[in-house]
Coordinates of C-alpha atoms in Angstrom, one line a residue:
Chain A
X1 CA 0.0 0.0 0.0
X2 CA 1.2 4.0 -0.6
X3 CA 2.2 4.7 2.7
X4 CA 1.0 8.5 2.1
X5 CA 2.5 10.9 5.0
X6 CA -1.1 12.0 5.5
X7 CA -2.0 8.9 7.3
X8 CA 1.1 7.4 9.1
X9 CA 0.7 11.3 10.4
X10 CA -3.1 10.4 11.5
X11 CA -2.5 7.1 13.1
X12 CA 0.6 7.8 14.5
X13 CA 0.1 10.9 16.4
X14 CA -4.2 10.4 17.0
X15 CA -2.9 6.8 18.4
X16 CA -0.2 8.7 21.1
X17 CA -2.7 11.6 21.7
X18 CA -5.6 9.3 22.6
X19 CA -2.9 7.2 24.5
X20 CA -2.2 9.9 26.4
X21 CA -5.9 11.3 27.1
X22 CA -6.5 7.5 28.3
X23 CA -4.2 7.6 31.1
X24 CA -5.5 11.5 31.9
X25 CA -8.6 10.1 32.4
X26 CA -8.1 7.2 34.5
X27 CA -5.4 9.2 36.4
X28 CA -6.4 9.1 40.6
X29 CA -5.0 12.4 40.8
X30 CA -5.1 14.0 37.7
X31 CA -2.6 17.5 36.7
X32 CA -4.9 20.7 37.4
X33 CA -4.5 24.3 36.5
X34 CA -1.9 25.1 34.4
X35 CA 0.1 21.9 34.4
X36 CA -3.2 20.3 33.6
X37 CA -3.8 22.8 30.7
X38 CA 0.1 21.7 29.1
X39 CA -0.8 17.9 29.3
X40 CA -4.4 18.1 28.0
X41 CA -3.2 20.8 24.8
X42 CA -0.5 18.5 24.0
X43 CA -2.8 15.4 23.9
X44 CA -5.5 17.6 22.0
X45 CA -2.5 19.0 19.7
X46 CA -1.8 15.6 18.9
X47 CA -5.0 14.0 18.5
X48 CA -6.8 16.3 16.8
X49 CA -3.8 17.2 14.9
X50 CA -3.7 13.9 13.9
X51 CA -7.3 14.2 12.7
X52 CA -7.4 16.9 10.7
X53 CA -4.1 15.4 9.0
X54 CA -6.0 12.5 7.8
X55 CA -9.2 15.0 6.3
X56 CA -5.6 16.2 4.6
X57 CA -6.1 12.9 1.7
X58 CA -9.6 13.2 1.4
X59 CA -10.6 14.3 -2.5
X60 CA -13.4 16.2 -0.9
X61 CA -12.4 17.7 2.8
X62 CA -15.5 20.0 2.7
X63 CA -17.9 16.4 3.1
X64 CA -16.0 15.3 6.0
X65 CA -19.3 16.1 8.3
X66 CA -20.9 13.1 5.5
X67 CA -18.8 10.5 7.4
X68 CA -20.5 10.7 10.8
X69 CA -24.0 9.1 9.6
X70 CA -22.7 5.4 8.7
X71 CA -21.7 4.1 11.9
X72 CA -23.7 1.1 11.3
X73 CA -21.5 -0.8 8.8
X74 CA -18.5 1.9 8.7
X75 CA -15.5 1.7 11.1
X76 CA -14.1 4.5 9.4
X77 CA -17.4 6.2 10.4
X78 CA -17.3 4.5 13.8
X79 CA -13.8 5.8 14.2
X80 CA -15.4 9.6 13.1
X81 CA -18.0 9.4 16.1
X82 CA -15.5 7.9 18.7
X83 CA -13.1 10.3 18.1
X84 CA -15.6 13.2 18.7
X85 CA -17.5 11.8 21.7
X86 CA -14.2 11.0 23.0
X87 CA -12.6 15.0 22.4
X88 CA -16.4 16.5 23.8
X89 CA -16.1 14.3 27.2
X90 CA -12.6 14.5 27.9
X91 CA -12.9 18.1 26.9
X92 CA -15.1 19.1 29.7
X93 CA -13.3 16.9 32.0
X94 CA -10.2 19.2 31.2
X95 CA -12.2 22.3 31.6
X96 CA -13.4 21.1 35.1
X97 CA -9.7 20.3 35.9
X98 CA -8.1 23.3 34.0
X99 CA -10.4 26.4 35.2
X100 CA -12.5 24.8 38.2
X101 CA -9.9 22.2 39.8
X102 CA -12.6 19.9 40.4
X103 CA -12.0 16.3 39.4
X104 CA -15.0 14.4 37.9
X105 CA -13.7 11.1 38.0
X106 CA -16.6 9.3 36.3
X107 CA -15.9 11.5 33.4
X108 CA -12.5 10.5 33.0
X109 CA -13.1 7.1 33.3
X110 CA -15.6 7.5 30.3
X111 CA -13.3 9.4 28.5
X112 CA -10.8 7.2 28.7
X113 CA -13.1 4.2 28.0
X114 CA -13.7 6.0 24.5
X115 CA -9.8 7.2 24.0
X116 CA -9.1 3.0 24.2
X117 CA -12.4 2.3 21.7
X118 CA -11.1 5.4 19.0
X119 CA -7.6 3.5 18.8
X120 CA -9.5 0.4 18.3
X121 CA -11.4 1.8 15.9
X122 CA -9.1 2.9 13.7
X123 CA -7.0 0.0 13.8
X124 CA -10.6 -1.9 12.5
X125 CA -10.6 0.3 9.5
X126 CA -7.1 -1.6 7.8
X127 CA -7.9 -4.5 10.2
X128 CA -11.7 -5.3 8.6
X129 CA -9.7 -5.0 4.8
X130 CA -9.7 -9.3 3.7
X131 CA -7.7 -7.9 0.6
X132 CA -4.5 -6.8 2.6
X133 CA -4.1 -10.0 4.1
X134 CA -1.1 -9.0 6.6
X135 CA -3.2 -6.0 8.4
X136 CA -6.5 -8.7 8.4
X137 CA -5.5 -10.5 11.7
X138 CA -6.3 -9.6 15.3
X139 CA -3.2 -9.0 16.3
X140 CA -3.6 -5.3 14.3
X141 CA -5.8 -3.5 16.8
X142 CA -3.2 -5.4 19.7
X143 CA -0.2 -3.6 18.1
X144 CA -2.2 -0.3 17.6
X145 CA -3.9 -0.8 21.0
X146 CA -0.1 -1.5 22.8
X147 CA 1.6 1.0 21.2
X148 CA -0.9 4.0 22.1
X149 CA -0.5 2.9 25.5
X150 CA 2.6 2.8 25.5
X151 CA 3.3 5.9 24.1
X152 CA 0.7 7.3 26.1
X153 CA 1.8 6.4 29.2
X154 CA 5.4 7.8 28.1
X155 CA 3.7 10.6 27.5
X156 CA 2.0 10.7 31.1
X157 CA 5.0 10.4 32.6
X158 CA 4.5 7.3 33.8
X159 CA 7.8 5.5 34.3
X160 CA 7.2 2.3 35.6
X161 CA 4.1 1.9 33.2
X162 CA 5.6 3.0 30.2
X163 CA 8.8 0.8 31.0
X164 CA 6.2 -2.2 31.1
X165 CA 4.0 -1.1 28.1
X166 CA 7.2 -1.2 25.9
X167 CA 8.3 -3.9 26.8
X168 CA 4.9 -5.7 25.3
X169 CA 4.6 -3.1 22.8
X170 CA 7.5 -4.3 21.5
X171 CA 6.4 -8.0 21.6
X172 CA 3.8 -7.7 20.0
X173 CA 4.7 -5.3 17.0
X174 CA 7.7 -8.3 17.1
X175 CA 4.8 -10.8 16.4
X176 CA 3.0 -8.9 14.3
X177 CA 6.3 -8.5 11.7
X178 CA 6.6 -12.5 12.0
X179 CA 2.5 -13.5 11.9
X180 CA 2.4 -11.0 8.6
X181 CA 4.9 -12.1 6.4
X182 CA 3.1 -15.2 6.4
X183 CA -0.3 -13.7 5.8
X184 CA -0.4 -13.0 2.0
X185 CA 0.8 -17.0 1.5
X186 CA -1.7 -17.9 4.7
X187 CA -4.9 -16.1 2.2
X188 CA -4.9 -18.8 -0.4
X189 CA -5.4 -16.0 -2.8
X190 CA -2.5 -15.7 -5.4
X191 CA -2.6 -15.4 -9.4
X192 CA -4.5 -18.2 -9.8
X193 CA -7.5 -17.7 -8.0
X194 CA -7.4 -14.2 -9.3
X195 CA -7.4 -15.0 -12.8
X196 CA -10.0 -18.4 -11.9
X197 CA -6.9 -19.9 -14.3
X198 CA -4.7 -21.4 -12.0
X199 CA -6.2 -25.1 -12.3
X200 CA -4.9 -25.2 -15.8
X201 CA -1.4 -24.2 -14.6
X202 CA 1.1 -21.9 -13.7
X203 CA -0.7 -18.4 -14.9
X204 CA 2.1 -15.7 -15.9
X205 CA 1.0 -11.7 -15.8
X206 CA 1.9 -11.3 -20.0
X207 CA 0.6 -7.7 -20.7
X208 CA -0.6 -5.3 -18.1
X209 CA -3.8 -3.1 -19.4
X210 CA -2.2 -0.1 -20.4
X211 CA 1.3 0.8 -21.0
X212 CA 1.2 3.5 -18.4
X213 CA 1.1 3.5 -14.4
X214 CA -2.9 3.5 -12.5
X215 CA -4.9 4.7 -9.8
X216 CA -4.7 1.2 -8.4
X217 CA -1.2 1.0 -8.9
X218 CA 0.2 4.2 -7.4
X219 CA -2.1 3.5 -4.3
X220 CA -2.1 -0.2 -4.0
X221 CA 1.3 -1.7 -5.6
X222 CA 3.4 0.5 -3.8
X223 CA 6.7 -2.2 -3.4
X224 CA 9.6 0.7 -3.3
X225 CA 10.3 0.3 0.3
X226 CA 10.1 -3.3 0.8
X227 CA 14.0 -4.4 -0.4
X228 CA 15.4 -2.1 3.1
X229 CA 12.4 -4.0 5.2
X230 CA 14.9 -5.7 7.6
X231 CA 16.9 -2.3 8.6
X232 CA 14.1 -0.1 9.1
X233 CA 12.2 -3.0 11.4
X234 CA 15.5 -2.8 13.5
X235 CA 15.6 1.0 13.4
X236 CA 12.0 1.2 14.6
X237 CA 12.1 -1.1 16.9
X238 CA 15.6 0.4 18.9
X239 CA 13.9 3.9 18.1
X240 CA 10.7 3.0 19.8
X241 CA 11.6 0.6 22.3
X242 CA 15.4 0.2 22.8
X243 CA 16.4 4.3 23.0
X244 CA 13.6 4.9 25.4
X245 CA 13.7 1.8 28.1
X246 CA 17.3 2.7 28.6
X247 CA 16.6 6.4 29.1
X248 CA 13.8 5.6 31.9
X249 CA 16.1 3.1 33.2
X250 CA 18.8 6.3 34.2
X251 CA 17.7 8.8 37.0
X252 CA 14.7 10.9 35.9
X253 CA 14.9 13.7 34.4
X254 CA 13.1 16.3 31.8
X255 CA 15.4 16.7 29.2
X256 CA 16.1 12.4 29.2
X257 CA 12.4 12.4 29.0
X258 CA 11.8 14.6 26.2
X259 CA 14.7 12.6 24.3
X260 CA 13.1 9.4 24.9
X261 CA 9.4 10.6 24.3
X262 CA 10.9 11.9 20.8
X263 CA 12.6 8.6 20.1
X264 CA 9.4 6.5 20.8
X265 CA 7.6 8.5 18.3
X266 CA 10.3 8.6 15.6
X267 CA 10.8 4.9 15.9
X268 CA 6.3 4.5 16.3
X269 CA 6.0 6.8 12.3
X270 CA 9.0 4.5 11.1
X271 CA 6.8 1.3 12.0
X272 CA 3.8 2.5 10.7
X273 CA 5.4 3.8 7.5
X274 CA 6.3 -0.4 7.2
X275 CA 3.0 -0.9 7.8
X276 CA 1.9 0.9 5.0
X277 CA 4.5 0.4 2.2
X278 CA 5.2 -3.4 3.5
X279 CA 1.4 -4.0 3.3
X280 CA 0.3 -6.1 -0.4
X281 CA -2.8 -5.7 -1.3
X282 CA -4.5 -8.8 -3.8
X283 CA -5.0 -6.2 -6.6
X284 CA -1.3 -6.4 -7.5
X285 CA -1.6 -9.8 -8.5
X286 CA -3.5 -8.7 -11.2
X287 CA -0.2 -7.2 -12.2
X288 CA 1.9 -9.9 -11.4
X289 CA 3.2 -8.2 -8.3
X290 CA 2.6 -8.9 -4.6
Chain B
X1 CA -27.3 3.2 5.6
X2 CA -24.4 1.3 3.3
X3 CA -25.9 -2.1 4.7
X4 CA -26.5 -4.2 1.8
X5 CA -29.5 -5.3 0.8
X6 CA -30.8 -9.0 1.8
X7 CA -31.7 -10.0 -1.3
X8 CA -32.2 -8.6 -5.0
X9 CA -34.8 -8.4 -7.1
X10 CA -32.9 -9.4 -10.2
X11 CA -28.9 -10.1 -9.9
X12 CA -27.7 -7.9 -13.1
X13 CA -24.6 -8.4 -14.3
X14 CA -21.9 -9.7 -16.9
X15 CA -20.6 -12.6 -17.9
X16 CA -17.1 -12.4 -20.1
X17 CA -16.4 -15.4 -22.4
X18 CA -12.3 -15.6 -21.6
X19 CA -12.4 -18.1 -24.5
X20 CA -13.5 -16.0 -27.2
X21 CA -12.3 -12.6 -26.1
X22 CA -9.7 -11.4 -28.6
X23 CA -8.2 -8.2 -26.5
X24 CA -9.2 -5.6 -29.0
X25 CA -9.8 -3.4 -25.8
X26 CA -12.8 -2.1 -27.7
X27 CA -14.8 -2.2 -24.5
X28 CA -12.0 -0.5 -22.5
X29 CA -12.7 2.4 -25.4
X30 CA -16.3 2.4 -25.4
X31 CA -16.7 2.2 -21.9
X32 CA -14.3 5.3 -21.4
X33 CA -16.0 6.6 -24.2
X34 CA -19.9 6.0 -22.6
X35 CA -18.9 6.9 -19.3
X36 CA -16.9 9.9 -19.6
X37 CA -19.8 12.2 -21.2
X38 CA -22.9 10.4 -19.7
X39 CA -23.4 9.6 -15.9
X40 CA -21.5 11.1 -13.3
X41 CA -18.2 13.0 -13.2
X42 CA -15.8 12.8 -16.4
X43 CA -13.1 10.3 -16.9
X44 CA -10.2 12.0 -16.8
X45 CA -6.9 11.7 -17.7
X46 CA -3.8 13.1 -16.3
X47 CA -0.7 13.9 -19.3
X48 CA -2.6 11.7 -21.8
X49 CA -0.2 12.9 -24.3
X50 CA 2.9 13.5 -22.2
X51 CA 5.8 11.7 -20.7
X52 CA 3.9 9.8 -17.9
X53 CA 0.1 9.2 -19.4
X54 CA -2.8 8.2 -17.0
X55 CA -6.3 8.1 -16.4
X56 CA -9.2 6.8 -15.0
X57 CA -10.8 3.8 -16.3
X58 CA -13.9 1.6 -15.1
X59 CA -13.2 -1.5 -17.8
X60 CA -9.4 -2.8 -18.3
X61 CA -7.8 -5.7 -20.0
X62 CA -5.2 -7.8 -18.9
X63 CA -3.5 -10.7 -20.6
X64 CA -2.2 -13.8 -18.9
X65 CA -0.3 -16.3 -20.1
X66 CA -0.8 -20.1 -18.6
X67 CA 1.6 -22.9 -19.2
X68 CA 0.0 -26.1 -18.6
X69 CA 2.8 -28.6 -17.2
X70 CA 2.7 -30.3 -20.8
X71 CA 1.8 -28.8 -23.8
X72 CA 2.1 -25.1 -25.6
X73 CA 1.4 -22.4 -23.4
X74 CA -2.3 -20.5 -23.8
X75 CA -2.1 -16.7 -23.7
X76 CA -6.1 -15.8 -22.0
X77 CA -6.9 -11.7 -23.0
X78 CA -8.7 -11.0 -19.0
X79 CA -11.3 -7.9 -19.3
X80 CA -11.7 -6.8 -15.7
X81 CA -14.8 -4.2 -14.1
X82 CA -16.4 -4.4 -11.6
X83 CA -18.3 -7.8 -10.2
X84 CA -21.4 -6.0 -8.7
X85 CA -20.4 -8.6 -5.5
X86 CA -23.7 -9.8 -4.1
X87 CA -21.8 -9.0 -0.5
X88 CA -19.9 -6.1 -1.6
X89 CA -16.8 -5.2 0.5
X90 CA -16.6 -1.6 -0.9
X91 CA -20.2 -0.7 0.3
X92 CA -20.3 -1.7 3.9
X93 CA -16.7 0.5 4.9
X94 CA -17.8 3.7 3.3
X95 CA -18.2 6.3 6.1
X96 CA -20.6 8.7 3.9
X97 CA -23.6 6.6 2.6
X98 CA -21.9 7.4 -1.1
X99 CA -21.4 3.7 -2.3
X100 CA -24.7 1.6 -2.3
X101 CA -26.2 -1.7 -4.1
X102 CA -29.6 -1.4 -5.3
X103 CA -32.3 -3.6 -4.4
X104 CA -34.0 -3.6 -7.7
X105 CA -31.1 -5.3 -9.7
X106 CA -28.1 -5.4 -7.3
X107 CA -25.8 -3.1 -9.1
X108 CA -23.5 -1.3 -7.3
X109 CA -23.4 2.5 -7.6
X110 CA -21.5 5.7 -6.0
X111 CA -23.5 8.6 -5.2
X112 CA -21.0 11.2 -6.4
X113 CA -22.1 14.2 -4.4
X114 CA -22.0 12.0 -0.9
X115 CA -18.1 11.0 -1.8
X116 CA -15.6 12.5 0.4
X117 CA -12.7 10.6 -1.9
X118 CA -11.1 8.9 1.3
X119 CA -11.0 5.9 -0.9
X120 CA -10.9 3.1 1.5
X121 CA -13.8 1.4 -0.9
X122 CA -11.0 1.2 -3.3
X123 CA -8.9 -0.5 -0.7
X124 CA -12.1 -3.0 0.0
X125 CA -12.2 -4.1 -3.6
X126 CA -9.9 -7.1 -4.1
X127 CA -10.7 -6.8 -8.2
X128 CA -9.8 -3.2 -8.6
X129 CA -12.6 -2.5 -10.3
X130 CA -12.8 1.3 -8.4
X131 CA -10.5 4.4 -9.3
X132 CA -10.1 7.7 -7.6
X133 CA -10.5 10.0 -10.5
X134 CA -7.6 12.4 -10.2
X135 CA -9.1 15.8 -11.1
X136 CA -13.0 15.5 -9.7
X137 CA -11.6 13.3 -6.4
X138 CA -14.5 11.0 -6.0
X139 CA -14.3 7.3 -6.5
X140 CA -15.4 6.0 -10.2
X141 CA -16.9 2.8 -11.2
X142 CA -18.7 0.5 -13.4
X143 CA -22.1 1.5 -13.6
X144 CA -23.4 -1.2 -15.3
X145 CA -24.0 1.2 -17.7
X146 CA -27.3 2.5 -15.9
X147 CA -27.9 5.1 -18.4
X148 CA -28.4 2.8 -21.4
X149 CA -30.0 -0.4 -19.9
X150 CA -33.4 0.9 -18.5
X151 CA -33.0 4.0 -21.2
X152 CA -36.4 4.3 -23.7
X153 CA -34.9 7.1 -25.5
X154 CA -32.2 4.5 -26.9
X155 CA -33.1 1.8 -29.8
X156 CA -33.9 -1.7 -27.9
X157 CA -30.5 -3.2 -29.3
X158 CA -28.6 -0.8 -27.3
X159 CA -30.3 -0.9 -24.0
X160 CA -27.1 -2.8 -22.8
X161 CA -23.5 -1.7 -21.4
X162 CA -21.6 -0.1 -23.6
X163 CA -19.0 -2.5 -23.4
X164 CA -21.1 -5.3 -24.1
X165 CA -22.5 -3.8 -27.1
X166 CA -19.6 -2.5 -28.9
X167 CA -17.3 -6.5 -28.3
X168 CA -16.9 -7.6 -31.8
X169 CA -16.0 -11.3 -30.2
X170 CA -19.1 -11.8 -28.6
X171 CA -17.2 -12.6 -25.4
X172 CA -19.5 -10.3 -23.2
X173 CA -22.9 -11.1 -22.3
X174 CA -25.5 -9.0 -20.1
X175 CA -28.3 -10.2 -18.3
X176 CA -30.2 -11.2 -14.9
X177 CA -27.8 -14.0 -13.0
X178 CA -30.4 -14.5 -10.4
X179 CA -33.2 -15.8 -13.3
X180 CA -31.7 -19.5 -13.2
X181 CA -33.4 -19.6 -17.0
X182 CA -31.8 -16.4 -18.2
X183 CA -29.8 -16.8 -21.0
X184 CA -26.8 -15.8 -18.9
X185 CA -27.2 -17.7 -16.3
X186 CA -27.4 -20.9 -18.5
X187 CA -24.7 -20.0 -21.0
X188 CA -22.9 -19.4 -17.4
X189 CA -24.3 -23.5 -16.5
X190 CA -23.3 -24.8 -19.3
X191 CA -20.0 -23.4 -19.6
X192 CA -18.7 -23.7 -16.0
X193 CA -18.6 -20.3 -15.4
X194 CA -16.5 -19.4 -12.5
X195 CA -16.1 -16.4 -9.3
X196 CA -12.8 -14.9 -9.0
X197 CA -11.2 -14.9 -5.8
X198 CA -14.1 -17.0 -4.4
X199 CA -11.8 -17.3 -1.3
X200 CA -12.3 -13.3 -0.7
X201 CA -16.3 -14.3 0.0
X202 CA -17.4 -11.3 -1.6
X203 CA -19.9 -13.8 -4.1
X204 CA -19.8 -11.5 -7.4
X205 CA -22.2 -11.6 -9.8
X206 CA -20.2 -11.5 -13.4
X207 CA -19.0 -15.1 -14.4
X208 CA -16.4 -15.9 -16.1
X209 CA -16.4 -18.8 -18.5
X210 CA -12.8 -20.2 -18.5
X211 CA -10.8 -20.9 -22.2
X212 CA -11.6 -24.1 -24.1
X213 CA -9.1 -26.9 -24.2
X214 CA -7.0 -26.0 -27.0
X215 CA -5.3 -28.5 -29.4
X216 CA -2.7 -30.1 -28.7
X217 CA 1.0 -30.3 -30.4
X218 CA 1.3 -33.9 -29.9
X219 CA -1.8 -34.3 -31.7
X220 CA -1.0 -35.8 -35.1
X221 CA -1.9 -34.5 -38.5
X222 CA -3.5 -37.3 -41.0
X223 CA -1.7 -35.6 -43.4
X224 CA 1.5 -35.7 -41.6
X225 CA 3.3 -39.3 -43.6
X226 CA 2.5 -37.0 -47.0
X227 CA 4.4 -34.5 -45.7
X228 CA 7.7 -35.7 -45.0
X229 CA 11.0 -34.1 -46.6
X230 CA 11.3 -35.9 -49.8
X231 CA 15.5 -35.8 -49.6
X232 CA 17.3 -35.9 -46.7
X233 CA 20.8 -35.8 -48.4
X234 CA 21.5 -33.8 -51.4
X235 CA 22.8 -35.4 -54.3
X236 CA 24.2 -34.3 -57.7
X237 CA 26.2 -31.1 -58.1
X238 CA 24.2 -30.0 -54.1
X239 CA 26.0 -32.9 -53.0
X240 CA 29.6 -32.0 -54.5
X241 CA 29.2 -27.9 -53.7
X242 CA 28.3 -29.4 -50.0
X243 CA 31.4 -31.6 -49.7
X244 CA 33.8 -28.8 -51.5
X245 CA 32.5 -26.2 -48.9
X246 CA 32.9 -28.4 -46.0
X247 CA 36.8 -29.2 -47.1
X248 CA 37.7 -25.0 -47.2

């Protein structure tokens, strides 16, 4: 798939800025005033950032409001309608904080209840897609799930939590690399079932439709970034994981923190940018690619 | 709601003979040609006489070539659009309402001014059968041609797709494939016409009947003992220019 900046942009930073309004909400004793205000702007900042990034690929931005009514089949709608119950409640639960210093716990909790179901959510709109068979497995809202946790409780400020989150952030996005790669194989679909010729014998792509690129391929046969696969896994993973366990594990401090908060998050768009351009989609078979 | 419909009335839909299509592309042309000044947005095309042409097409032909384990290879001209999928992945994950099937005669159609372009029913479709037109940024399709089969302005003869009409072959054939006694559905009986990618579940409703057996090279020619080479040496002044060459 064309692992367009737009997206990896949404998922990436939506994922850490609902992470990090998760662990707001459920926090006992939550920042207030103007502490409060930072934590809750750079959770919003991210989240809706992350939003209004993904509106960014849209061929028709001014519909957008259109993608709220079909929550009924649509996860990408779902998604629409968690993210903005989840901004509205944990928005007035930051106001209360923020301005009034009263903590309305229940509020929190149900913000953060909806923080956990937008991540999900948006990991069930690649996750529900049969034709990219490596994103088509539970373990894709785990990863998505683990790592906005993770990153969230970084975030937070959460040592301890984020140390632990990591750690099984990492083993799953691990698993998730070695479950994939066996996915496509896994689907049963491959030229043959494509072309309903593959009975007769081995079925050879002999003449794409037009001598020129497509839509479908620009979007869909995107297989540019997959020959360096290896590297960047091992780069995201010591840029996500690696870089910031061993900066919690010194003595605490703000600047360490920032370093390690901007590693996780470099190493989190690297791995998502591998999920995108290492992701085949069935089409390409079509074109005798994978 | 993009739920899909239970059932439908009538199942329209295509079925492509892979046997007797010649890859002319003339239903790639008409199509484009149909489609682009009729329903919906225009077909464009981006640098169609530049260095890097492309545009957007609802109806493309591939060719594959399949090499039995003995015998010649067959090469199979593959016309691809889309399968009007009785449980239509590209309908059910649009956010906006835009994509739909019809109850009437289960054709799948995009509502043009309800598209936000975001695509992901392109990303659904394991056939490819929907493009993201590049200047008007909503998703494109096969209509089925809409605008021709129920039209009364048009003679009777041409109150089917474009594509279908225009194949000088006779390799594509319109009609109900829910009528069991439609001529479709028993050309599609009789040939063994087949789903692609069953294994997606997505149940489309073109068929495709697969290529004939072809003959085969072992197969021997009656005429084949009057044919042999009458000399297999030459002789005469052949011979001696043979010999003399071979000796320089």
């Amino acid at each position: 798939m064309h692992p367009a900046p737009s997206i990896i942009a949404f998922t990436t930073f939506s994922g850490l800025g609902f992470g990090l309004l998760f662990w707001l909400g459920i926090d006992p004793t939550p920042p207030s005033g103007w502490v409060g205000f930072v934590f809750f702007l750079i959770a919003y900042l991210m989240a809706v950032g992350g939003l209004l990034s993904s509106a960014l690929h849209l061929g028709h931005p001014e519909r957008a409001l259109k993608a709220f009514t079909q929550w009924r089949s649509s996860w990408l709608s779902r998604e629409a309608v968690c993210a903005v119950a989840t901004l509205t409640i944990i928005g007035v639960y930051a106001a209360c904080l923020v301005l009034g210093g009263w903590h309305v716990a229940p509020l929190g909790w149900l913000g953060a209840l909806l923080s956990l179901g937008t991540v999900f959510t948006t990991s069930m709109i690649y996750t529900q897609l049969k034709t990219v068979p490596r994103w088509n497995m539970p373990l894709t809202p785990a990863l998505f799930l683990a790592l906005s946790l993770a990153g969230g409780a970084l975030l937070a400020g959460r040592v301890t939590t984020a140390l632990v989150l990591l750690l099984l952030a990492g083993a799953v996005q691990v698993a998730w690399w070695c479950l994939g790669d066996r996915r496509l194989s896994q689907s049963g679909t491959d030229i043959g079932t494509a072309t309903g010729l593959g009975s007769r014998g081995a079925v050879r792509a002999f003449e794409p439709p037009h001598t020129g690129s497509n839509y479908l391929m620009r979007e869909m046969v995107f297989v540019v970034g997959r020959r360096h696969a290896l590297k960047l896994r091992a780069i995201a993973l010591i840029l996500m994981l690696v870089v910031p366990v061993a900066l919690l594990l010194l003595p605490f401090g703000h600047l360490l923190a920032l370093v390690a908060v901007l590693s996780h998050v470099a190493g989190v768009l690297v791995s998502r940018w591998l999920f995108f351009a290492e992701a085949e989609h069935v089409v390409g078979l079509y074109y005798g690619a994978r | 709601m993009t739920d899909l419909p239970e059932t439908t009335d009538r199942k329209m839909g295509l079925v492509i003979d892979l046997d007797t299509c010649v890859g002319c592309h003339a239903c790639v042309i008409s199509c484009k040609g149909w489609n682009t000044e009729n329903y919906g947005a225009p077909l464009s095309d981006q640098e169609p006489y530049g260095a890097d042409p492309s545009g957007t097409f609802l109806n493309r032909v591939h060719s594959y070539e399949v090499q039995p384990e003995t015998g010649p290879a067959q090469l199979v001209h593959f016309p691809k659009s889309c399968l009007h999928c009785e449980d239509a992945p590209c309908v059910t994950v649009c956010p906006t309402g835009a994509s739909y099937k019809r109850t009437e005669d289960g054709i799948v159609l995009v509502n043009e001014s309800d598209c936000i372009g975001c695509g992901l029913c392109a990303w659904a479709c394991p056939y490819g059968a929907r493009e993201m037109d590049a200047a008007e940024g909503v998703m494109k399709k096969c209509t089925l041609c809409v605008d021709r089969i129920y039209n009364d302005n048009l003679p009777e003869e041409d109150r089917v797709p474009a594509c279908v009409r225009t194949c000088p072959s006779g390799a594509r054939h319109f009609g109900d494939l829910g009528d069991p006694d439609s001529a479709v559905s028993q050309l599609v009986a009789e040939r063994g016409g087949m789903d692609l990618m069953p294994e997606q579940g997505t149940k489309p409703v073109n068929k495709y009947l697969p290529p004939r057996p072809r003959d085969r090279w072992t197969d021997q020619s009656v005429l084949a003992p009057f044919l042999e080479p009458v000399a297999e040496e030459p002789r005469g002044f052949l011979a001696w220019l043979d010999r003399a060459l071979e000796t320089l």
